[in-house]
XYZ file of C-alpha atoms in Angstrom:
392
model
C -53.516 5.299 -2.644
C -49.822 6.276 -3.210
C -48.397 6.165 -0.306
C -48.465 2.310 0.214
C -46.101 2.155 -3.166
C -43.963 4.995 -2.248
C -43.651 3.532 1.249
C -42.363 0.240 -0.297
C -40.221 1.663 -2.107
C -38.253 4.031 0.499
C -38.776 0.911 3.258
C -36.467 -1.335 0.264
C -34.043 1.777 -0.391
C -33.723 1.901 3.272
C -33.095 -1.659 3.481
C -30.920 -2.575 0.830
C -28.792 0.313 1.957
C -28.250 -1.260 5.848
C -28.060 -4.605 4.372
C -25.455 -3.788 1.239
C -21.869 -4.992 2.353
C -19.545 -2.688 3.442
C -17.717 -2.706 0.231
C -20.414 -1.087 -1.472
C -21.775 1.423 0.819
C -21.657 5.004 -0.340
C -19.752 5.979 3.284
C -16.493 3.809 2.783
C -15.237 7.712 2.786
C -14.713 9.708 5.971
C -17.239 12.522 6.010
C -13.757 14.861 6.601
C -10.526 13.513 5.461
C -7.905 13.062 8.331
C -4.378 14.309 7.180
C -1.685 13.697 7.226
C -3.235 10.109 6.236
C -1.868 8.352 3.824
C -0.302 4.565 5.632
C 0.557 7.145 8.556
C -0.868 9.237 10.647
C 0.316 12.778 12.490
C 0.095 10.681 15.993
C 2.400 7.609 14.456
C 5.210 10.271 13.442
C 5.323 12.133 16.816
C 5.540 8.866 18.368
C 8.547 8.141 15.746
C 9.823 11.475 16.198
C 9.855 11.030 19.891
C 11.615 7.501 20.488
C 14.452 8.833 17.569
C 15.113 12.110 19.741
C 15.154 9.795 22.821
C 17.682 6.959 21.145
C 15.510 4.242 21.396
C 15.682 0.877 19.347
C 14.540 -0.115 17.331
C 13.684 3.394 15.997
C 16.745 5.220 16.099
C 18.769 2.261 14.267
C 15.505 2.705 11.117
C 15.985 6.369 11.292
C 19.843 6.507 11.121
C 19.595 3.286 8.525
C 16.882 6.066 6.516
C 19.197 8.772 6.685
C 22.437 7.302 5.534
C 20.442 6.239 2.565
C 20.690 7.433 -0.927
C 17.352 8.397 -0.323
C 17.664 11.226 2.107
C 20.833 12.855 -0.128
C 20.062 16.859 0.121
C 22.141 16.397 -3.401
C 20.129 14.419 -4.902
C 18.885 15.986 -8.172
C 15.459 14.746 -9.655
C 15.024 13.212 -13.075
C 11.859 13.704 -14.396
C 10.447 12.782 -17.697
C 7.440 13.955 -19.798
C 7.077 9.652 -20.676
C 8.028 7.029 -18.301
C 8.158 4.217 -20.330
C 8.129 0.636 -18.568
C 8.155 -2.822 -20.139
C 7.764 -6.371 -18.567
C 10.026 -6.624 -16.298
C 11.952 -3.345 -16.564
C 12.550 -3.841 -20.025
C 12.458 -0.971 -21.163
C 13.116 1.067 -18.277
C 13.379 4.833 -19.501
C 12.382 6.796 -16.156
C 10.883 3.614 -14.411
C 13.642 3.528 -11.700
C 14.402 7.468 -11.513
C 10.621 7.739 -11.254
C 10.242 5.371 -8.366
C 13.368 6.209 -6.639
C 12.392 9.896 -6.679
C 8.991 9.243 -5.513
C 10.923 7.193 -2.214
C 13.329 10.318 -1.721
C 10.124 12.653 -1.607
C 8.933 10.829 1.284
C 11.931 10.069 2.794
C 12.685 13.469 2.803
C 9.390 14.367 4.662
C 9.762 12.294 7.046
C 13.479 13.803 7.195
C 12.093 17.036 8.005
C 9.325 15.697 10.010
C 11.934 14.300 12.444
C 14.322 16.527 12.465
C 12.559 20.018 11.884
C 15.398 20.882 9.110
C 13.788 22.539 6.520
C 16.327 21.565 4.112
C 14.229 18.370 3.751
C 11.177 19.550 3.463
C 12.560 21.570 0.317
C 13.996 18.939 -1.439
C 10.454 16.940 -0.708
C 9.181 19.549 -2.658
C 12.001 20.031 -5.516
C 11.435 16.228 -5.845
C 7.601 16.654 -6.268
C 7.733 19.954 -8.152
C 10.427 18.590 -10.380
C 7.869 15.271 -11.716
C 4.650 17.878 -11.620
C 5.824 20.258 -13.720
C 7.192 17.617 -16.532
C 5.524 14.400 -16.346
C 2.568 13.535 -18.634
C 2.231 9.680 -18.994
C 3.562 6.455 -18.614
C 3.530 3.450 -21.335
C 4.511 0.016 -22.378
C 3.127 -3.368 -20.821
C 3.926 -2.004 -17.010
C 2.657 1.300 -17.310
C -0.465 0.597 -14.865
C 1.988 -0.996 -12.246
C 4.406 1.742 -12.443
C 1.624 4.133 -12.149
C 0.655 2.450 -8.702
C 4.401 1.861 -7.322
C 5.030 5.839 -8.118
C 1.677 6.827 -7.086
C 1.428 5.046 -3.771
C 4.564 7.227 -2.560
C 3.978 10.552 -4.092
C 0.830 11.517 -1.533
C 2.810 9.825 1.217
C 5.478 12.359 0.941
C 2.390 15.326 0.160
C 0.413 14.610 2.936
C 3.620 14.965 5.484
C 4.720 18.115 3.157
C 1.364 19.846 3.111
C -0.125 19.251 6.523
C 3.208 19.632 8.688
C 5.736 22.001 6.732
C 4.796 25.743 7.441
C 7.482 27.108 5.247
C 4.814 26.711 2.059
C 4.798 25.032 -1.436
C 3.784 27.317 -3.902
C 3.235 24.571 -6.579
C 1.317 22.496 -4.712
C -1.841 22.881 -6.609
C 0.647 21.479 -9.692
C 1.380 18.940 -7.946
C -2.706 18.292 -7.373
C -3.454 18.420 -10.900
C -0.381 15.725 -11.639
C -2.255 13.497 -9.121
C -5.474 13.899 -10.346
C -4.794 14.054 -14.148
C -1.895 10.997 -14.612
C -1.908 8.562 -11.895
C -5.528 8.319 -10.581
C -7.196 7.394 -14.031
C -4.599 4.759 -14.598
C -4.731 2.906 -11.371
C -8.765 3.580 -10.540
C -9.153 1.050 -13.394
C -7.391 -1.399 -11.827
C -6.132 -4.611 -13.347
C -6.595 -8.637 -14.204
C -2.800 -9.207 -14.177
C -1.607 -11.230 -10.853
C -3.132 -9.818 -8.011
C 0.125 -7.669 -6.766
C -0.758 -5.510 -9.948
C -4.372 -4.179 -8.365
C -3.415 -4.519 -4.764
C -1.048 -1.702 -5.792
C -2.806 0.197 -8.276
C -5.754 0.453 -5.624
C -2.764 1.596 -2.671
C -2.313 4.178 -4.578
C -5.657 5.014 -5.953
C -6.672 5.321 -2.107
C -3.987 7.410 -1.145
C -3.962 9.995 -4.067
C -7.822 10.058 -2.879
C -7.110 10.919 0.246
C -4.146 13.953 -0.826
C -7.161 15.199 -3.358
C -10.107 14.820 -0.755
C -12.125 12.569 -3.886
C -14.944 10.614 -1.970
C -15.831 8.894 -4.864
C -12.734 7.630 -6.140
C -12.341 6.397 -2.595
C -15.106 4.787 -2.485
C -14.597 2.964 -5.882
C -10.763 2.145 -5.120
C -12.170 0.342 -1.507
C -14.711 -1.548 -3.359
C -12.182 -3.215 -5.563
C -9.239 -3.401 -2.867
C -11.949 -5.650 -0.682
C -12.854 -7.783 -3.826
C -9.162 -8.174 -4.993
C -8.003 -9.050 -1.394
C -10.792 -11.530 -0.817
C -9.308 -13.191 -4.319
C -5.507 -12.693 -3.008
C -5.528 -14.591 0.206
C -7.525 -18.114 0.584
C -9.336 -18.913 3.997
C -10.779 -22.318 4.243
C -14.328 -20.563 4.668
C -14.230 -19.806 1.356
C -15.077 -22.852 0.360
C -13.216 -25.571 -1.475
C -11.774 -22.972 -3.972
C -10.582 -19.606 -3.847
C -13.095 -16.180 -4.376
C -12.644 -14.630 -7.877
C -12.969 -11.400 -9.371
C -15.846 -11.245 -11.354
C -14.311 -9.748 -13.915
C -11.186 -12.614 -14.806
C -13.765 -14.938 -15.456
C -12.327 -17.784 -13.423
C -15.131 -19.675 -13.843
C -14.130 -23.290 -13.179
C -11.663 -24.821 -11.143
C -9.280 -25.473 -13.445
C -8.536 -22.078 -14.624
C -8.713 -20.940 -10.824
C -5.787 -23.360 -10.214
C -3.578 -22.178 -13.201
C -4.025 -18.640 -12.413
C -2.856 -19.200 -8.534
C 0.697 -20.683 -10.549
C -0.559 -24.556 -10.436
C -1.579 -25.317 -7.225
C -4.263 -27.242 -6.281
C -4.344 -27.688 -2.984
C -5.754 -24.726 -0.878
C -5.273 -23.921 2.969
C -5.675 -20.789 4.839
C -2.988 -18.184 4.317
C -1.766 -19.524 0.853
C -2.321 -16.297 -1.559
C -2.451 -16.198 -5.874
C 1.225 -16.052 -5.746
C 3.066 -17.704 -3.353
C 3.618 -20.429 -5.683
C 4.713 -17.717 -8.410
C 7.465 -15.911 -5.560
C 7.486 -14.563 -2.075
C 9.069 -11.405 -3.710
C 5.654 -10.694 -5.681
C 3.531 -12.148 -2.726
C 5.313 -9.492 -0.552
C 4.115 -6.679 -3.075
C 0.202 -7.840 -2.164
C 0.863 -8.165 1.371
C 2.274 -5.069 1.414
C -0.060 -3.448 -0.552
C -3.045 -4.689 1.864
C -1.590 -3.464 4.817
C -1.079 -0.102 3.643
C -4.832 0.586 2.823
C -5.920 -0.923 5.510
C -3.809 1.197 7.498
C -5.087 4.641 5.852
C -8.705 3.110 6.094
C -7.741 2.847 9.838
C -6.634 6.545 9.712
C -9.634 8.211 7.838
C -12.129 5.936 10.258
C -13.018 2.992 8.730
C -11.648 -0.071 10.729
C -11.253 -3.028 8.114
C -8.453 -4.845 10.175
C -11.648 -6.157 12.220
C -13.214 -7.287 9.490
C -11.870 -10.364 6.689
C -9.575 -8.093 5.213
C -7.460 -8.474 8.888
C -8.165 -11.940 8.844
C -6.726 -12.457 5.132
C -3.830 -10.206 6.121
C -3.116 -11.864 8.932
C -3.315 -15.386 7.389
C -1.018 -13.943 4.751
C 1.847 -13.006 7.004
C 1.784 -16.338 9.345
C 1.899 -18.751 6.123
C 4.129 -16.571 3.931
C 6.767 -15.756 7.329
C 7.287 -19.262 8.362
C 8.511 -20.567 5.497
C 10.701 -17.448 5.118
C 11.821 -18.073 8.535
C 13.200 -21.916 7.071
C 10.370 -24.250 7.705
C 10.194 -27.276 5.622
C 8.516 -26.901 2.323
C 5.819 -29.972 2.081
C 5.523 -31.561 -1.268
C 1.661 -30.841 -1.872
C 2.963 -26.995 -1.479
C 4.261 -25.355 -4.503
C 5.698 -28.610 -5.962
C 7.906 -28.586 -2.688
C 9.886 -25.969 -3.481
C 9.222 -21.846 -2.506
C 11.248 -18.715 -4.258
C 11.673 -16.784 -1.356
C 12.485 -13.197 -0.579
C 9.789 -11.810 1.316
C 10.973 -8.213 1.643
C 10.718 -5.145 4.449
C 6.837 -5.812 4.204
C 5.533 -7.149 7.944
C 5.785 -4.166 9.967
C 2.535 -2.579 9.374
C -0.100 -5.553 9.454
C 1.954 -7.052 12.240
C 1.784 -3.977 14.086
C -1.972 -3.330 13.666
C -3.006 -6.907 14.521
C -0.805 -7.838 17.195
C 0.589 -4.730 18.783
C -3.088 -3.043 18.395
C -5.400 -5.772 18.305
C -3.451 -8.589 20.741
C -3.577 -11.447 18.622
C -0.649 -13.824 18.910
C 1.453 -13.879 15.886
C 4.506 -15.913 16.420
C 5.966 -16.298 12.814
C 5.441 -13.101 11.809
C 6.678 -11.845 15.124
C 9.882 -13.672 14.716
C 10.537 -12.773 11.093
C 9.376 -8.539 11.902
C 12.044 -8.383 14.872
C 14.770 -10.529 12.976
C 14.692 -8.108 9.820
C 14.662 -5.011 11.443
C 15.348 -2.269 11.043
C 12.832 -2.546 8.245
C 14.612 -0.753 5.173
C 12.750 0.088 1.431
C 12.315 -2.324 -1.455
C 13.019 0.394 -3.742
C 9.377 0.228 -5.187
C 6.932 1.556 -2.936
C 7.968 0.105 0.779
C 10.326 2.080 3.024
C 11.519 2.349 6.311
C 8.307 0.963 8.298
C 10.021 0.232 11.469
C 11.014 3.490 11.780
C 7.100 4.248 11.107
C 5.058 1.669 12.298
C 7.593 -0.664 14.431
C 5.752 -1.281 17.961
C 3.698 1.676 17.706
C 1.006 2.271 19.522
C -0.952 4.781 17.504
């Protein structure tokens, strides 16, 4: 007499699990971690590695533009600080920049090393990293959460390349864990209700730090709210007549929908939450979703096939023809666009027409006039040298 109740109830548990969206399925993780795979892979830096060492452009031009950076200095000395404190719009700024800027070098100087097999870089990759594990403690003030993502969506970068490629050892390395673990990933697995550039980061690096630490869960939870944040970032007209929400922001009627995407009111396909704010801060999104999608590519799970590519790709299109000069119609922003897209096209534009084959003529023309691709001194650097044309 128990069985028919029992059955029920495993046949719906059985059910709900095949039919729950993807975004909310327990195996968004890989069952074993790939590494290094954090926005690129081992295969994407041999091929890098390989087209440097053979002179070829684009490639070489990125990696000598990397190298005579400020970035790659075997000088440079780290500055770390027990606080970073950040306020709205750098104001304060006590560690913000050093922080950031340090976090860059650490992966420039892994991929350094990766290239060149010079284990001076690896070493300073890991001075830089020991230097901020050993002292850091917290960040505060009004940016602290986007700080936390910029920093922390750089740090594993340059760990990943570090741990899984450099065979000369990093003793502190388990430090270096614990800083992950203990400063960054609580802040940004909370994620935020600012403009969307805020999450879109803080969930970069919340996947990437779960990645370096092997955290299925975390993973799990930071994909979850990367899907629901990018579905609310980009429009596409089969969304309906406005854009998706986050639950959360209680956007609950149109009106409030159209002041929190900066005043406009009229929605078409590719538009995201900011471009009426700047393409500066639009770029920062955009970015942001083609990184995770990348290491979600990596570890196994394809979302460029799914509307997360679709979104991206809208994204770049809209946002790269009108950085490319096109005329601004009057319904669009009032008319008028703040533009400034940044080095931020290279990955999506790689992974969706290079990989996937779809025609992307904008974006195609804006990726090949900016390169080589350099860093936005944030969390975005030197992608052509990584991702330009490649095939892996």
């Amino acid at each position: 007499m128990r069985r028919t109740p029992l059955l029920a109830v495993v046949t719906a548990l059985v059910l709900g699990v095949l039919t729950a969206p993807a975004a909310h399925r327990a195996d968004a993780a890989p069952a074993t971690f790939v590494h290094p795979g954090v926005t690129v892979s081992q295969g994407q830096l041999d091929f890098a590695r390989a087209k440097v060492q053979a002179g070829a452009q684009p490639w070489k031009a990125a990696y000598d533009q990397m190298m005579a950076s400020k970035y790659a200095d075997l000088n440079r000395t780290p500055k770390p600080r027990a606080t970073v404190e950040c306020g709205s719009y750098s104001n304060p700024n006590y560690g913000c920049t050093d922080e950031r800027e340090d976090a860059i070098a650490a992966y420039t100087d892994a991929l350094a090393w990766y290239v060149t097999r010079d284990a001076r870089y690896a070493q300073k990759a890991i001075e830089i990293m020991d230097a901020w594990s050993a002292t850091i403690q917290s960040h505060t003030n009004s940016n602290a959460p986007l700080q936390t993502g910029w920093a922390g969506s750089s740090w594993p970068k340059a760990a990943e390349i570090i741990k899984y490629t450099y065979t000369g050892g990093w003793a502190n390395s388990g430090r270096f864990v614990t800083m992950l673990r203990n400063v960054y990933l609580p802040v940004v697995i909370k994620g935020s209700n600012s403009n969307g550039n805020w999450e879109l980061s803080m969930m970069e690096a919340a996947v990437g730090i779960s990645v370096f630490l092997e955290d299925k869960t975390s993973y799990d939870t930071a994909i979850a709210k990367f899907r629901t944040r990018t579905a609310a970032y980009v429009y596409l007209s089969s969304d309906g007549s406005v854009p998706k929400t986050v639950p959360s922001q209680n956007l609950d009627t149109t009106a409030k929908i159209v002041s929190y995407w900066q005043g406009q009111s009229t929605f078409v396909t590719g538009l995201t939450q900011e471009t009426c704010r700047d393409f500066t801060h639009t770029g920062y999104g955009i970015s942001a979703i083609s990184h995770i999608a990348e290491t979600s590519r990596i570890q196994g799970q394809d979302l460029y096939g799914t509307d997360i590519g679709e979104r991206l790709r809208q994204a770049l299109g809209f946002q790269s023809k009108y950085q490319r000069g096109e005329a601004v119609p009057s319904w669009l922003c009032g008319g008028s666009l703040n533009l400034g897209l940044g080095p931020v096209t290279e990955v999506g534009y790689n992974a969706l027409h290079n990989r996937l084959g779809i025609a992307m003529t904008n974006t195609q023309a804006l990726t090949e006039a900016q390169r080589p691709a350099g860093s936005n001194n944030l969390f975005v650097a030197w992608e052509t040298l990584t991702h330009g044309d490649n095939p892996n």
